[in-house]
Amino acid sequence: MKKIIIAIDGHSSTGKSTFAKSIAAVMNYTYLDSGALYRAVTLYALEEGLTGKDGRPNVRELVNRLKDISVTFRRDPITGRNETFLNGKNVEKRIRSLDVSQSVSPVSVIPQVREFVDVQLRKWGEKKGIVMDGRDIGTAVFPQAELKIFMTAPAEIRARRRYNEMKAKGEDASFEEVLDNIRERDHLDSNRETNPLVKASDAILLDNGNMSVEEQMIWFKKLMEEKWGITLK
Ligand code: DC
C-alpha cells in the first residue's frame, strides 16, 4: 500500500502521542510530535529571558530570535524513543515540565511561531509514511492528510492521567494545578485566532475517556480494515 499521512489532533492530554506512537509502530511509520516544537520554542523563550514574570512571551523579541532556533529529533539508541534537541541540546525532559506547559499556549498563538513550526512539519511530511500529532495537523499543516483522527475525553479524566504520569516521574504538582492547566490550554487552543483547535470536517472522532490504549488500537485496526482493507497485526 502507498504510504499516507496520518494526522492525530485533539485536546491536550488525550493520549495523542501514545496512540500516535503505537500507530507508527504497527504501520512501520515515523512518528512526529508537533507539540514538542512549540514546547522547545517556549523553553528557548524562558531560558533566554524573552518572557515576563507571568510567563508570557515578549512577542517582538521572540519573533526576531526564531532564526536562532533549531529543533531536531534523535532516536535514543537505548530506549528507542525519539528525543527533542534544542540547538543541539537534549531538552526532552525539560520541555515536559509544568513551567513550559504553563507558558506554551501564549507562545503557540503567535502567528510567526506557527509559521516557523509549520514549515518544518511540512518538510518532515514530504516523504509521507508519517503519523503526526498536534492541534491543527489535519486542518492547517496537512489538510490533504489521507487519515485524520480527532481525540477528546472529559477534562477530569485527562487531568487524572496527566497527574498520575507526573507523579510517577517524581514531578511536583497538585491535581488542581494540573486540571486548571488543562482547562486553560483547552480554552486557549480552541479560541486562538490562528489555526485554532477544531475537528476537521473529514476527521474521525475518538472519545477515549473510557478506553485503554489496547482498546484504542483495536479500534484503529478495525478502522484500517474497514476503510482501507488493511489487516494489521
Ligand atoms: O501536545 P502538547 O501538549 O505537547 O502541545 C503543547 C502546546 O503546543 C499546546 O498547548 C498547544 C500547542 N500546539 C499547537 O498549538 N499546535 C500543534 N499542532 C501542537 C501543539
PDB file of C-alpha atoms and ligand atoms in Angstrom:
ATOM      1  CA  MET A   1       0.000   0.000   0.000  1.00  0.00           C
ATOM      2  CA  LYS A   2       1.257   3.508  -0.765  1.00  0.00           C
ATOM      3  CA  LYS A   3       2.389   5.444   2.278  1.00  0.00           C
ATOM      4  CA  ILE A   4      -0.014   8.011   3.689  1.00  0.00           C
ATOM      5  CA  ILE A   5      -0.065  10.855   6.217  1.00  0.00           C
ATOM      6  CA  ILE A   6      -1.986  10.197   9.427  1.00  0.00           C
ATOM      7  CA  ALA A   7      -2.986  13.332  11.357  1.00  0.00           C
ATOM      8  CA  ILE A   8      -3.959  12.949  15.010  1.00  0.00           C
ATOM      9  CA  ASP A   9      -5.379  16.103  16.560  1.00  0.00           C
ATOM     10  CA  GLY A  10      -7.252  16.753  19.765  1.00  0.00           C
ATOM     11  CA  HIS A  11      -7.346  18.249  23.237  1.00  0.00           C
ATOM     12  CA  SER A  12      -4.265  18.233  25.438  1.00  0.00           C
ATOM     13  CA  SER A  13      -3.541  15.105  27.484  1.00  0.00           C
ATOM     14  CA  THR A  14      -5.862  12.851  25.491  1.00  0.00           C
ATOM     15  CA  GLY A  15      -3.002  10.417  24.953  1.00  0.00           C
ATOM     16  CA  LYS A  16      -2.421  11.513  21.359  1.00  0.00           C
ATOM     17  CA  SER A  17       1.296  10.786  21.459  1.00  0.00           C
ATOM     18  CA  THR A  18       0.915   7.296  22.974  1.00  0.00           C
ATOM     19  CA  PHE A  19      -1.730   6.479  20.382  1.00  0.00           C
ATOM     20  CA  ALA A  20       0.257   8.023  17.501  1.00  0.00           C
ATOM     21  CA  LYS A  21       3.426   6.133  18.544  1.00  0.00           C
ATOM     22  CA  SER A  22       1.536   2.836  18.673  1.00  0.00           C
ATOM     23  CA  ILE A  23       0.073   3.515  15.223  1.00  0.00           C
ATOM     24  CA  ALA A  24       3.533   4.367  13.864  1.00  0.00           C
ATOM     25  CA  ALA A  25       4.844   1.068  15.275  1.00  0.00           C
ATOM     26  CA  VAL A  26       2.146  -1.128  13.697  1.00  0.00           C
ATOM     27  CA  MET A  27       2.285   0.746  10.371  1.00  0.00           C
ATOM     28  CA  ASN A  28       6.084   0.954  10.366  1.00  0.00           C
ATOM     29  CA  TYR A  29       5.783   4.740  10.003  1.00  0.00           C
ATOM     30  CA  THR A  30       7.714   7.653  11.513  1.00  0.00           C
ATOM     31  CA  TYR A  31       6.135   9.409  14.490  1.00  0.00           C
ATOM     32  CA  LEU A  32       6.368  13.183  14.837  1.00  0.00           C
ATOM     33  CA  ASP A  33       5.283  15.201  17.865  1.00  0.00           C
ATOM     34  CA  SER A  34       4.392  18.715  16.671  1.00  0.00           C
ATOM     35  CA  GLY A  35       3.770  19.913  20.245  1.00  0.00           C
ATOM     36  CA  ALA A  36       7.458  19.269  21.020  1.00  0.00           C
ATOM     37  CA  LEU A  37       8.363  22.087  18.614  1.00  0.00           C
ATOM     38  CA  TYR A  38       6.052  24.571  20.351  1.00  0.00           C
ATOM     39  CA  ARG A  39       7.422  23.397  23.685  1.00  0.00           C
ATOM     40  CA  ALA A  40      11.043  23.795  22.507  1.00  0.00           C
ATOM     41  CA  VAL A  41      10.375  27.349  21.267  1.00  0.00           C
ATOM     42  CA  THR A  42       8.743  28.094  24.650  1.00  0.00           C
ATOM     43  CA  LEU A  43      11.729  26.711  26.541  1.00  0.00           C
ATOM     44  CA  TYR A  44      14.021  28.864  24.416  1.00  0.00           C
ATOM     45  CA  ALA A  45      11.929  31.937  25.319  1.00  0.00           C
ATOM     46  CA  LEU A  46      12.051  31.063  29.034  1.00  0.00           C
ATOM     47  CA  GLU A  47      15.777  30.371  29.072  1.00  0.00           C
ATOM     48  CA  GLU A  48      16.694  33.441  27.058  1.00  0.00           C
ATOM     49  CA  GLY A  49      14.639  35.746  29.260  1.00  0.00           C
ATOM     50  CA  LEU A  50      12.159  36.511  26.496  1.00  0.00           C
ATOM     51  CA  THR A  51       9.190  36.147  28.844  1.00  0.00           C
ATOM     52  CA  GLY A  52       7.776  38.350  31.571  1.00  0.00           C
ATOM     53  CA  LYS A  53       7.187  37.303  35.199  1.00  0.00           C
ATOM     54  CA  ASP A  54       3.750  35.996  34.205  1.00  0.00           C
ATOM     55  CA  GLY A  55       5.430  33.609  31.748  1.00  0.00           C
ATOM     56  CA  ARG A  56       4.011  35.459  28.730  1.00  0.00           C
ATOM     57  CA  PRO A  57       6.425  35.964  25.843  1.00  0.00           C
ATOM     58  CA  ASN A  58       7.822  39.211  24.578  1.00  0.00           C
ATOM     59  CA  VAL A  59       6.404  38.668  21.098  1.00  0.00           C
ATOM     60  CA  ARG A  60       8.617  41.012  19.117  1.00  0.00           C
ATOM     61  CA  GLU A  61      11.845  39.753  20.653  1.00  0.00           C
ATOM     62  CA  LEU A  62      10.885  36.107  20.305  1.00  0.00           C
ATOM     63  CA  VAL A  63       9.885  36.540  16.662  1.00  0.00           C
ATOM     64  CA  ASN A  64      13.266  38.212  15.984  1.00  0.00           C
ATOM     65  CA  ARG A  65      15.059  35.266  17.570  1.00  0.00           C
ATOM     66  CA  LEU A  66      13.228  32.463  15.710  1.00  0.00           C
ATOM     67  CA  LYS A  67      16.077  32.356  13.195  1.00  0.00           C
ATOM     68  CA  ASP A  68      18.412  31.270  16.015  1.00  0.00           C
ATOM     69  CA  ILE A  69      16.287  28.277  16.981  1.00  0.00           C
ATOM     70  CA  SER A  70      16.914  24.816  15.625  1.00  0.00           C
ATOM     71  CA  VAL A  71      14.808  21.892  16.793  1.00  0.00           C
ATOM     72  CA  THR A  72      15.709  18.345  15.819  1.00  0.00           C
ATOM     73  CA  PHE A  73      14.705  14.861  16.898  1.00  0.00           C
ATOM     74  CA  ARG A  74      17.038  11.946  17.522  1.00  0.00           C
ATOM     75  CA  ARG A  75      16.266   8.395  18.442  1.00  0.00           C
ATOM     76  CA  ASP A  76      17.847   7.294  21.710  1.00  0.00           C
ATOM     77  CA  PRO A  77      19.688   4.064  20.818  1.00  0.00           C
ATOM     78  CA  ILE A  78      18.988   2.556  24.243  1.00  0.00           C
ATOM     79  CA  THR A  79      15.333   3.419  24.852  1.00  0.00           C
ATOM     80  CA  GLY A  80      14.412   3.604  21.144  1.00  0.00           C
ATOM     81  CA  ARG A  81      12.486   6.818  21.946  1.00  0.00           C
ATOM     82  CA  ASN A  82      12.579   9.969  19.867  1.00  0.00           C
ATOM     83  CA  GLU A  83      14.098  12.791  21.875  1.00  0.00           C
ATOM     84  CA  THR A  84      13.872  16.524  21.232  1.00  0.00           C
ATOM     85  CA  PHE A  85      17.008  18.650  20.835  1.00  0.00           C
ATOM     86  CA  LEU A  86      17.050  22.435  21.035  1.00  0.00           C
ATOM     87  CA  ASN A  87      20.118  23.927  19.375  1.00  0.00           C
ATOM     88  CA  GLY A  88      21.927  20.618  19.830  1.00  0.00           C
ATOM     89  CA  LYS A  89      20.974  20.105  23.498  1.00  0.00           C
ATOM     90  CA  ASN A  90      18.694  17.287  24.640  1.00  0.00           C
ATOM     91  CA  VAL A  91      15.640  19.015  26.160  1.00  0.00           C
ATOM     92  CA  GLU A  92      13.206  16.091  26.086  1.00  0.00           C
ATOM     93  CA  LYS A  93      12.597  16.076  29.838  1.00  0.00           C
ATOM     94  CA  ARG A  94      12.730  19.835  30.280  1.00  0.00           C
ATOM     95  CA  ILE A  95      10.059  20.610  27.658  1.00  0.00           C
ATOM     96  CA  ARG A  96       7.526  18.401  29.518  1.00  0.00           C
ATOM     97  CA  SER A  97       7.840  20.314  32.806  1.00  0.00           C
ATOM     98  CA  LEU A  98       4.967  22.335  34.256  1.00  0.00           C
ATOM     99  CA  ASP A  99       6.599  25.753  33.673  1.00  0.00           C
ATOM    100  CA  VAL A 100       6.899  25.032  29.950  1.00  0.00           C
ATOM    101  CA  SER A 101       3.325  23.627  29.904  1.00  0.00           C
ATOM    102  CA  GLN A 102       2.085  26.801  31.554  1.00  0.00           C
ATOM    103  CA  SER A 103       3.807  29.111  29.072  1.00  0.00           C
ATOM    104  CA  VAL A 104       3.358  27.196  25.835  1.00  0.00           C
ATOM    105  CA  SER A 105      -0.140  28.392  24.869  1.00  0.00           C
ATOM    106  CA  PRO A 106       0.709  32.115  24.645  1.00  0.00           C
ATOM    107  CA  VAL A 107       3.776  31.184  22.590  1.00  0.00           C
ATOM    108  CA  SER A 108       1.802  28.940  20.252  1.00  0.00           C
ATOM    109  CA  VAL A 109      -0.748  31.666  19.459  1.00  0.00           C
ATOM    110  CA  ILE A 110       1.917  33.840  17.809  1.00  0.00           C
ATOM    111  CA  PRO A 111       1.311  33.542  14.029  1.00  0.00           C
ATOM    112  CA  GLN A 112       5.044  33.770  13.172  1.00  0.00           C
ATOM    113  CA  VAL A 113       5.804  30.945  15.617  1.00  0.00           C
ATOM    114  CA  ARG A 114       3.093  28.816  13.988  1.00  0.00           C
ATOM    115  CA  GLU A 115       4.544  29.555  10.550  1.00  0.00           C
ATOM    116  CA  PHE A 116       8.064  28.682  11.807  1.00  0.00           C
ATOM    117  CA  VAL A 117       6.820  25.337  13.150  1.00  0.00           C
ATOM    118  CA  ASP A 118       4.605  24.553  10.137  1.00  0.00           C
ATOM    119  CA  VAL A 119       7.464  24.984   7.649  1.00  0.00           C
ATOM    120  CA  GLN A 120       9.452  22.296   9.495  1.00  0.00           C
ATOM    121  CA  LEU A 121       6.500  19.959   9.939  1.00  0.00           C
ATOM    122  CA  ARG A 122       5.690  20.073   6.216  1.00  0.00           C
ATOM    123  CA  LYS A 123       9.325  19.278   5.365  1.00  0.00           C
ATOM    124  CA  TRP A 124       9.173  16.156   7.536  1.00  0.00           C
ATOM    125  CA  GLY A 125       5.874  15.192   5.897  1.00  0.00           C
ATOM    126  CA  GLU A 126       7.216  15.273   2.357  1.00  0.00           C
ATOM    127  CA  LYS A 127       8.157  11.606   2.346  1.00  0.00           C
ATOM    128  CA  LYS A 128       4.743  10.508   3.682  1.00  0.00           C
ATOM    129  CA  GLY A 129       4.657   7.427   5.908  1.00  0.00           C
ATOM    130  CA  ILE A 130       4.246   9.613   8.968  1.00  0.00           C
ATOM    131  CA  VAL A 131       1.965   9.870  11.961  1.00  0.00           C
ATOM    132  CA  MET A 132       1.927  13.402  13.347  1.00  0.00           C
ATOM    133  CA  ASP A 133       0.021  14.564  16.405  1.00  0.00           C
ATOM    134  CA  GLY A 134      -0.966  18.086  17.407  1.00  0.00           C
ATOM    135  CA  ARG A 135      -3.853  20.556  17.276  1.00  0.00           C
ATOM    136  CA  ASP A 136      -4.041  21.672  13.658  1.00  0.00           C
ATOM    137  CA  ILE A 137      -2.348  18.911  11.681  1.00  0.00           C
ATOM    138  CA  GLY A 138      -5.491  17.816   9.818  1.00  0.00           C
ATOM    139  CA  THR A 139      -6.821  21.351   9.394  1.00  0.00           C
ATOM    140  CA  ALA A 140      -3.774  23.531   8.639  1.00  0.00           C
ATOM    141  CA  VAL A 141      -0.498  21.600   8.347  1.00  0.00           C
ATOM    142  CA  PHE A 142      -1.703  18.678   6.216  1.00  0.00           C
ATOM    143  CA  PRO A 143      -5.307  19.357   5.156  1.00  0.00           C
ATOM    144  CA  GLN A 144      -4.682  16.732   2.460  1.00  0.00           C
ATOM    145  CA  ALA A 145      -3.821  14.006   5.039  1.00  0.00           C
ATOM    146  CA  GLU A 146      -5.399  10.737   3.973  1.00  0.00           C
ATOM    147  CA  LEU A 147      -6.467   9.811   7.510  1.00  0.00           C
ATOM    148  CA  LYS A 148      -7.450  12.253  10.256  1.00  0.00           C
ATOM    149  CA  ILE A 149      -8.397  11.319  13.799  1.00  0.00           C
ATOM    150  CA  PHE A 150      -9.666  13.826  16.377  1.00  0.00           C
ATOM    151  CA  MET A 151      -9.232  12.764  20.012  1.00  0.00           C
ATOM    152  CA  THR A 152     -11.067  14.018  23.055  1.00  0.00           C
ATOM    153  CA  ALA A 153     -12.020  12.950  26.621  1.00  0.00           C
ATOM    154  CA  PRO A 154     -13.511  14.726  29.681  1.00  0.00           C
ATOM    155  CA  ALA A 155     -11.077  17.240  31.278  1.00  0.00           C
ATOM    156  CA  GLU A 156     -11.115  15.483  34.708  1.00  0.00           C
ATOM    157  CA  ILE A 157     -10.110  12.163  33.170  1.00  0.00           C
ATOM    158  CA  ARG A 158      -7.311  13.811  31.204  1.00  0.00           C
ATOM    159  CA  ALA A 159      -6.077  15.663  34.303  1.00  0.00           C
ATOM    160  CA  ARG A 160      -6.082  12.455  36.369  1.00  0.00           C
ATOM    161  CA  ARG A 161      -3.992  10.665  33.726  1.00  0.00           C
ATOM    162  CA  ARG A 162      -1.535  13.552  33.442  1.00  0.00           C
ATOM    163  CA  TYR A 163      -1.297  13.916  37.227  1.00  0.00           C
ATOM    164  CA  ASN A 164      -0.525  10.193  37.648  1.00  0.00           C
ATOM    165  CA  GLU A 165       2.091  10.398  34.909  1.00  0.00           C
ATOM    166  CA  MET A 166       3.777  13.391  36.578  1.00  0.00           C
ATOM    167  CA  LYS A 167       3.705  11.746  39.983  1.00  0.00           C
ATOM    168  CA  ALA A 168       5.271   8.601  38.561  1.00  0.00           C
ATOM    169  CA  LYS A 169       8.098  10.760  37.221  1.00  0.00           C
ATOM    170  CA  GLY A 170       8.511  12.395  40.620  1.00  0.00           C
ATOM    171  CA  GLU A 171       7.329  15.798  39.392  1.00  0.00           C
ATOM    172  CA  ASP A 172       5.729  18.134  41.866  1.00  0.00           C
ATOM    173  CA  ALA A 173       2.198  19.429  41.115  1.00  0.00           C
ATOM    174  CA  SER A 174      -1.256  19.172  42.665  1.00  0.00           C
ATOM    175  CA  PHE A 175      -4.225  17.615  40.838  1.00  0.00           C
ATOM    176  CA  GLU A 176      -5.991  21.018  40.877  1.00  0.00           C
ATOM    177  CA  GLU A 177      -2.998  22.713  39.226  1.00  0.00           C
ATOM    178  CA  VAL A 178      -2.921  20.066  36.505  1.00  0.00           C
ATOM    179  CA  LEU A 179      -6.690  20.316  35.933  1.00  0.00           C
ATOM    180  CA  ASP A 180      -6.526  24.132  35.786  1.00  0.00           C
ATOM    181  CA  ASN A 181      -3.685  23.931  33.289  1.00  0.00           C
ATOM    182  CA  ILE A 182      -5.638  21.533  31.067  1.00  0.00           C
ATOM    183  CA  ARG A 183      -8.776  23.712  31.173  1.00  0.00           C
ATOM    184  CA  GLU A 184      -6.777  26.819  30.394  1.00  0.00           C
ATOM    185  CA  ARG A 185      -4.998  25.146  27.489  1.00  0.00           C
ATOM    186  CA  ASP A 186      -8.307  23.837  26.102  1.00  0.00           C
ATOM    187  CA  HIS A 187      -9.656  27.363  26.163  1.00  0.00           C
ATOM    188  CA  LEU A 188      -6.586  28.941  24.595  1.00  0.00           C
ATOM    189  CA  ASP A 189      -6.126  26.189  21.992  1.00  0.00           C
ATOM    190  CA  SER A 190      -9.766  26.413  20.880  1.00  0.00           C
ATOM    191  CA  ASN A 191     -10.050  30.193  20.898  1.00  0.00           C
ATOM    192  CA  ARG A 192      -6.821  31.437  19.358  1.00  0.00           C
ATOM    193  CA  GLU A 193      -7.112  33.349  16.098  1.00  0.00           C
ATOM    194  CA  THR A 194      -4.581  31.435  14.008  1.00  0.00           C
ATOM    195  CA  ASN A 195      -5.464  27.804  13.339  1.00  0.00           C
ATOM    196  CA  PRO A 196      -7.460  27.074  16.500  1.00  0.00           C
ATOM    197  CA  LEU A 197      -8.083  23.539  17.679  1.00  0.00           C
ATOM    198  CA  VAL A 198     -11.119  22.358  15.780  1.00  0.00           C
ATOM    199  CA  LYS A 199     -12.125  18.981  14.387  1.00  0.00           C
ATOM    200  CA  ALA A 200     -11.614  18.851  10.613  1.00  0.00           C
ATOM    201  CA  SER A 201     -14.900  18.026   8.905  1.00  0.00           C
ATOM    202  CA  ASP A 202     -13.384  14.821   7.498  1.00  0.00           C
ATOM    203  CA  ALA A 203     -11.722  13.743  10.783  1.00  0.00           C
ATOM    204  CA  ILE A 204     -12.966  10.674  12.659  1.00  0.00           C
ATOM    205  CA  LEU A 205     -13.858  11.404  16.291  1.00  0.00           C
ATOM    206  CA  LEU A 206     -12.347   9.231  19.027  1.00  0.00           C
ATOM    207  CA  ASP A 207     -13.544   9.859  22.599  1.00  0.00           C
ATOM    208  CA  ASN A 208     -11.174   7.716  24.658  1.00  0.00           C
ATOM    209  CA  GLY A 209     -12.447   8.705  28.130  1.00  0.00           C
ATOM    210  CA  ASN A 210     -13.329   5.091  28.850  1.00  0.00           C
ATOM    211  CA  MET A 211     -10.806   3.362  26.625  1.00  0.00           C
ATOM    212  CA  SER A 212      -7.460   1.762  27.371  1.00  0.00           C
ATOM    213  CA  VAL A 213      -4.544   2.061  24.942  1.00  0.00           C
ATOM    214  CA  GLU A 214      -5.178  -1.557  23.867  1.00  0.00           C
ATOM    215  CA  GLU A 215      -8.839  -0.780  23.130  1.00  0.00           C
ATOM    216  CA  GLN A 216      -7.835   2.230  21.063  1.00  0.00           C
ATOM    217  CA  MET A 217      -5.505   0.054  18.995  1.00  0.00           C
ATOM    218  CA  ILE A 218      -8.293  -2.467  18.403  1.00  0.00           C
ATOM    219  CA  TRP A 219     -10.461   0.470  17.277  1.00  0.00           C
ATOM    220  CA  PHE A 220      -7.693   1.680  14.935  1.00  0.00           C
ATOM    221  CA  LYS A 221      -7.054  -1.746  13.406  1.00  0.00           C
ATOM    222  CA  LYS A 222     -10.774  -2.185  12.767  1.00  0.00           C
ATOM    223  CA  LEU A 223     -10.845   1.231  11.116  1.00  0.00           C
ATOM    224  CA  MET A 224      -7.918   0.326   8.844  1.00  0.00           C
ATOM    225  CA  GLU A 225      -9.599  -2.930   7.911  1.00  0.00           C
ATOM    226  CA  GLU A 226     -12.942  -1.268   7.129  1.00  0.00           C
ATOM    227  CA  LYS A 227     -11.665   1.908   5.489  1.00  0.00           C
ATOM    228  CA  TRP A 228      -8.558   0.665   3.650  1.00  0.00           C
ATOM    229  CA  GLY A 229      -8.916  -3.111   3.609  1.00  0.00           C
ATOM    230  CA  ILE A 230      -5.625  -3.387   5.529  1.00  0.00           C
ATOM    231  CA  THR A 231      -5.145  -6.108   8.119  1.00  0.00           C
ATOM    232  CA  LEU A 232      -2.612  -5.096  10.778  1.00  0.00           C
ATOM    233  CA  LYS A 233      -1.053  -7.481  13.275  1.00  0.00           C
TER     234      LYS A 233
HETATM  235  O1   DC B   1       0.577  18.321  22.568  1.00  0.00           O
HETATM  236  P1   DC B   1       1.305  19.193  23.599  1.00  0.00           P
HETATM  237  O2   DC B   1       0.552  19.369  24.884  1.00  0.00           O
HETATM  238  O3   DC B   1       2.713  18.773  23.816  1.00  0.00           O
HETATM  239  O4   DC B   1       1.356  20.651  22.921  1.00  0.00           O
HETATM  240  C1   DC B   1       1.914  21.742  23.595  1.00  0.00           C
HETATM  241  C2   DC B   1       1.221  23.031  23.187  1.00  0.00           C
HETATM  242  O5   DC B   1       1.525  23.326  21.832  1.00  0.00           O
HETATM  243  C3   DC B   1      -0.288  23.028  23.314  1.00  0.00           C
HETATM  244  O6   DC B   1      -0.710  23.764  24.430  1.00  0.00           O
HETATM  245  C4   DC B   1      -0.794  23.664  22.070  1.00  0.00           C
HETATM  246  C5   DC B   1       0.379  23.788  21.162  1.00  0.00           C
HETATM  247  N1   DC B   1       0.245  23.068  19.900  1.00  0.00           N
HETATM  248  C6   DC B   1      -0.361  23.723  18.868  1.00  0.00           C
HETATM  249  O7   DC B   1      -0.836  24.841  19.038  1.00  0.00           O
HETATM  250  N2   DC B   1      -0.457  23.122  17.651  1.00  0.00           N
HETATM  251  C7   DC B   1       0.040  21.896  17.453  1.00  0.00           C
HETATM  252  N3   DC B   1      -0.038  21.340  16.239  1.00  0.00           N
HETATM  253  C8   DC B   1       0.653  21.204  18.521  1.00  0.00           C
HETATM  254  C9   DC B   1       0.729  21.808  19.744  1.00  0.00           C
END
